[in-house]
GROMACS .gro file of N, CA and C in nm:
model
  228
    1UNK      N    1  18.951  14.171  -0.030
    1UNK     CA    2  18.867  14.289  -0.041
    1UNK      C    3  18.821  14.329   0.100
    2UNK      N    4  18.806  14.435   0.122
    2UNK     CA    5  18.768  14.485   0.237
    2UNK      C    6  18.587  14.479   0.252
    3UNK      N    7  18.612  14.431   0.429
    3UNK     CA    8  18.444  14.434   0.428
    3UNK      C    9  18.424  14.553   0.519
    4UNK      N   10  18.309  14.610   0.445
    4UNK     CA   11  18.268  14.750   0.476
    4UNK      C   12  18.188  14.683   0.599
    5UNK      N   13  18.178  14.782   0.738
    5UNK     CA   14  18.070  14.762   0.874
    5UNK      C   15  18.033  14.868   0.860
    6UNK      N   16  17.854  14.837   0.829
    6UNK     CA   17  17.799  14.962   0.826
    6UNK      C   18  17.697  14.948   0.991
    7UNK      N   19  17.627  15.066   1.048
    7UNK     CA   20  17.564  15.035   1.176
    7UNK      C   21  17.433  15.134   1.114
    8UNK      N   22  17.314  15.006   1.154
    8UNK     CA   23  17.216  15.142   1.110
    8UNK      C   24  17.143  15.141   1.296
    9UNK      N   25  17.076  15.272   1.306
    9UNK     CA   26  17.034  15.293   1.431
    9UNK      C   27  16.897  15.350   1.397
   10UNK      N   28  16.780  15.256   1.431
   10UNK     CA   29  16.676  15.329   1.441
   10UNK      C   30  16.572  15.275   1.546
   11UNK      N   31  16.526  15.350   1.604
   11UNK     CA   32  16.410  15.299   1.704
   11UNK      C   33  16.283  15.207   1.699
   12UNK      N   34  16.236  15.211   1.586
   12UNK     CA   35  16.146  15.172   1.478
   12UNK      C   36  16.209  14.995   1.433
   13UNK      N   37  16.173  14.900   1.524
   13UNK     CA   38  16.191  14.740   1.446
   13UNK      C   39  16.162  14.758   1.305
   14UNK      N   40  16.084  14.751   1.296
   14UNK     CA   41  16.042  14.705   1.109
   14UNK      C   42  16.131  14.773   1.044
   15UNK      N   43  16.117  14.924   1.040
   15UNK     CA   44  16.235  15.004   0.972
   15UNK      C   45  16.370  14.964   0.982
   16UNK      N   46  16.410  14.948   1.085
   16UNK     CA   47  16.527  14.862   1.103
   16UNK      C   48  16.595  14.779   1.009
   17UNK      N   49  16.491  14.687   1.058
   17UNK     CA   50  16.505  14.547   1.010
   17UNK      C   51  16.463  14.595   0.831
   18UNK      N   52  16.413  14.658   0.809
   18UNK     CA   53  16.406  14.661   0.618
   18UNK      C   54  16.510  14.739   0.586
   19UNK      N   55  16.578  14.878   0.649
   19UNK     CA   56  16.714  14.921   0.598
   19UNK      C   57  16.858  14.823   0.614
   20UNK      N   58  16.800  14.750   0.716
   20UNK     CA   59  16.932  14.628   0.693
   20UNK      C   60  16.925  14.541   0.622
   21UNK      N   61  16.803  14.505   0.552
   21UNK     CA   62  16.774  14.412   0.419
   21UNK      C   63  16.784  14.491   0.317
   22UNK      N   64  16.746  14.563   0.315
   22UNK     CA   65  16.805  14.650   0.193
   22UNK      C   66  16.949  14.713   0.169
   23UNK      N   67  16.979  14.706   0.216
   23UNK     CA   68  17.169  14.772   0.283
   23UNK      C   69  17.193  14.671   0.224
   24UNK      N   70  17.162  14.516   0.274
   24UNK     CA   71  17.209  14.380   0.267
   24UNK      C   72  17.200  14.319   0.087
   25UNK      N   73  17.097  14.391   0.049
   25UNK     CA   74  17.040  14.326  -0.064
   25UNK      C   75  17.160  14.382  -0.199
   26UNK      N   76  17.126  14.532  -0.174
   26UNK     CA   77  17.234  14.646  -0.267
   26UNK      C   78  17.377  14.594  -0.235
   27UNK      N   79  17.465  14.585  -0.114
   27UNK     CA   80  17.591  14.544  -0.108
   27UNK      C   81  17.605  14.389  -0.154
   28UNK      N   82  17.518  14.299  -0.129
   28UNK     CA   83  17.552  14.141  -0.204
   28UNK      C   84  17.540  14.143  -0.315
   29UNK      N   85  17.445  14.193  -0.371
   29UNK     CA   86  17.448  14.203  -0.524
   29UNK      C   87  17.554  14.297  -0.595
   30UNK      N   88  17.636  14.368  -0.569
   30UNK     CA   89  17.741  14.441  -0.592
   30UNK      C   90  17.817  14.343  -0.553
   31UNK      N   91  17.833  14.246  -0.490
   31UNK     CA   92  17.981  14.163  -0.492
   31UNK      C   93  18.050  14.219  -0.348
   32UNK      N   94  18.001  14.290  -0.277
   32UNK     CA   95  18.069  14.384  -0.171
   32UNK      C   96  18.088  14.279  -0.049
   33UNK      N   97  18.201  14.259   0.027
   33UNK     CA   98  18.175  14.176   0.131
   33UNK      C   99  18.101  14.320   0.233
   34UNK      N  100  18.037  14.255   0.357
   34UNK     CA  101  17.978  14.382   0.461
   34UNK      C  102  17.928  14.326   0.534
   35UNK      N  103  17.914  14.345   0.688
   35UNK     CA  104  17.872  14.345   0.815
   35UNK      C  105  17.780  14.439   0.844
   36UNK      N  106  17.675  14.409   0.911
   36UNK     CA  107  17.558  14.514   0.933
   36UNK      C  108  17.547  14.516   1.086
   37UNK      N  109  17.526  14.597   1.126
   37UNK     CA  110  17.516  14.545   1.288
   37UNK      C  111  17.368  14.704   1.320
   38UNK      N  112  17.314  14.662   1.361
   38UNK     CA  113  17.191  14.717   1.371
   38UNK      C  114  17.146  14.783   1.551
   39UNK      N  115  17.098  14.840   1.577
   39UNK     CA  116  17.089  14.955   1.691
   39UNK      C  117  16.954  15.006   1.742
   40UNK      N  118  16.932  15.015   1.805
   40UNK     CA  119  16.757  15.030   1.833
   40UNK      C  120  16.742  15.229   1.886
   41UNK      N  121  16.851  15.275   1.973
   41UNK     CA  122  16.910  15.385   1.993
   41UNK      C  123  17.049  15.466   2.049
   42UNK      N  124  17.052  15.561   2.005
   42UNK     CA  125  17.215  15.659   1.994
   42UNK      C  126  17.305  15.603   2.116
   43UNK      N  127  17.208  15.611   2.228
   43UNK     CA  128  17.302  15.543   2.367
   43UNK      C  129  17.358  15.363   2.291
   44UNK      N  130  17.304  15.283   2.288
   44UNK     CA  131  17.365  15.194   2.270
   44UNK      C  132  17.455  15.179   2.166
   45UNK      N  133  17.439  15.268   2.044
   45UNK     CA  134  17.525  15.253   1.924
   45UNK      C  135  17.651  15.309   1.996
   46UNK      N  136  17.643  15.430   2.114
   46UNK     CA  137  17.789  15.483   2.099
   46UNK      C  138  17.839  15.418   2.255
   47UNK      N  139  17.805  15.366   2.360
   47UNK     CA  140  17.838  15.250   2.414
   47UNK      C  141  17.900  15.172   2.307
   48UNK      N  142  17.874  15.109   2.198
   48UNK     CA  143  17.929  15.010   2.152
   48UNK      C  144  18.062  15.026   2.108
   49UNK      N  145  18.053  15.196   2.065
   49UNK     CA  146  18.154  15.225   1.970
   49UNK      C  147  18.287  15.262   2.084
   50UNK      N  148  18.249  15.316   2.197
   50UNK     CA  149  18.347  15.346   2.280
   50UNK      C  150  18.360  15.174   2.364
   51UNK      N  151  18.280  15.110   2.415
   51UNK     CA  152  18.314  14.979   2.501
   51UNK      C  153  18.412  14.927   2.387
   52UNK      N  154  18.404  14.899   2.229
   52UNK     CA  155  18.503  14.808   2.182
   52UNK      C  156  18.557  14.875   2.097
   53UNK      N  157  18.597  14.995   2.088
   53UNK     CA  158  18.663  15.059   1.960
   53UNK      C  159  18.575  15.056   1.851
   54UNK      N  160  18.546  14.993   1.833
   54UNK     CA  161  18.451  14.971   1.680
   54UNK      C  162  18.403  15.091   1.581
   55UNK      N  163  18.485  15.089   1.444
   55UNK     CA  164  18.444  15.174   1.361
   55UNK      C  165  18.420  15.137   1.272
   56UNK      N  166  18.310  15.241   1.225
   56UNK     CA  167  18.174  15.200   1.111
   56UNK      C  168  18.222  15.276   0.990
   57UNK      N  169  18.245  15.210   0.863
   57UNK     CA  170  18.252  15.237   0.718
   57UNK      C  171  18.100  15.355   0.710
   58UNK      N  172  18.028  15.306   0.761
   58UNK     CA  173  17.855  15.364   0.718
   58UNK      C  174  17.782  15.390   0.847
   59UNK      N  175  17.727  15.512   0.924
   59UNK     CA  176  17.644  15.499   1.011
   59UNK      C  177  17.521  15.531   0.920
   60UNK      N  178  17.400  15.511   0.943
   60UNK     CA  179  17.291  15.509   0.892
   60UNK      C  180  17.252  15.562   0.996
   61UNK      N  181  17.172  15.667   1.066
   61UNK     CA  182  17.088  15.742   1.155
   61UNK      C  183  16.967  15.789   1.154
   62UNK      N  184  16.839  15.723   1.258
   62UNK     CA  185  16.725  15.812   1.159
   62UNK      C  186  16.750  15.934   1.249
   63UNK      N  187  16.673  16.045   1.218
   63UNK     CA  188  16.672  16.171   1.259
   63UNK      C  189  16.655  16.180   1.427
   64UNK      N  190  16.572  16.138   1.445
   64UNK     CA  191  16.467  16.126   1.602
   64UNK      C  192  16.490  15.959   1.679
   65UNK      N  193  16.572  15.971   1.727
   65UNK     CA  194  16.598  15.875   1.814
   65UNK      C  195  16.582  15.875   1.980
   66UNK      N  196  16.467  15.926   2.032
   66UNK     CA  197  16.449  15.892   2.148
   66UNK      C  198  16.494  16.017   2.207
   67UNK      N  199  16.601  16.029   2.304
   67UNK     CA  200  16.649  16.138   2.424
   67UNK      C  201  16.758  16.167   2.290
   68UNK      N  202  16.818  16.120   2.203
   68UNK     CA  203  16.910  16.142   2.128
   68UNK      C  204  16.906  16.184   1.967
   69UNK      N  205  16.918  16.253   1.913
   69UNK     CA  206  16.873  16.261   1.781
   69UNK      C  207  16.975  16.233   1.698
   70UNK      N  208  16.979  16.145   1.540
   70UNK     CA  209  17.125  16.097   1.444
   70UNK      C  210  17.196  16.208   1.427
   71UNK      N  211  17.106  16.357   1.467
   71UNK     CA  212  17.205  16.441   1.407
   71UNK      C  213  17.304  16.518   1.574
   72UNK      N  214  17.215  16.508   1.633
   72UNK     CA  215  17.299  16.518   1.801
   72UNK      C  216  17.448  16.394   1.755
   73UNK      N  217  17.418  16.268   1.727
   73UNK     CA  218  17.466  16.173   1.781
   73UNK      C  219  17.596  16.180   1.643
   74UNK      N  220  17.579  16.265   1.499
   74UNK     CA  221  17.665  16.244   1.394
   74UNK      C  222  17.768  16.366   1.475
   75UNK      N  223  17.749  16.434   1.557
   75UNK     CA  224  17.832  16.520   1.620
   75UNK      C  225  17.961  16.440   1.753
   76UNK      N  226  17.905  16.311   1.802
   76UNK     CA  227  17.978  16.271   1.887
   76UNK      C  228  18.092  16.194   1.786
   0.00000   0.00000   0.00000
């Protein structure tokens, strides 16, 4: 079965950290294999994505991310 990589990006620790427990909670209990890899802001998520290729089944974006916004950054 395929494991879905989802990336959530938000500036906000706590929020973070509870949409990746919750992401985490809904996909294990569905049986889903999945990788979460988590982001603090837009610069480092898309560094990541261009330094290693890396593509995401799921970006998760909050709106307002710093110098960058999810919806600036759903355009790159």
């Amino acid at each position: 079965m395929h494991t879905y990589c989802l990336a959530v990006c938000e500036d906000e620790q706590v929020i973070r950290e509870e949409i990746c427990g919750l992401c985490g909670e809904i996909l294990e209990n569905a049986g889903i294999p999945y990788e979460i890899t988590p982001f603090s802001d837009a610069e480092e998520l898309g560094r990541f994505i261009e330094t290693r290729g890396e593509i995401f089944d799921v970006l998760i974006l909050d709106i307002e991310l710093g110098s960058k916004s999810g919806m600036e950054f759903a355009k790159f």
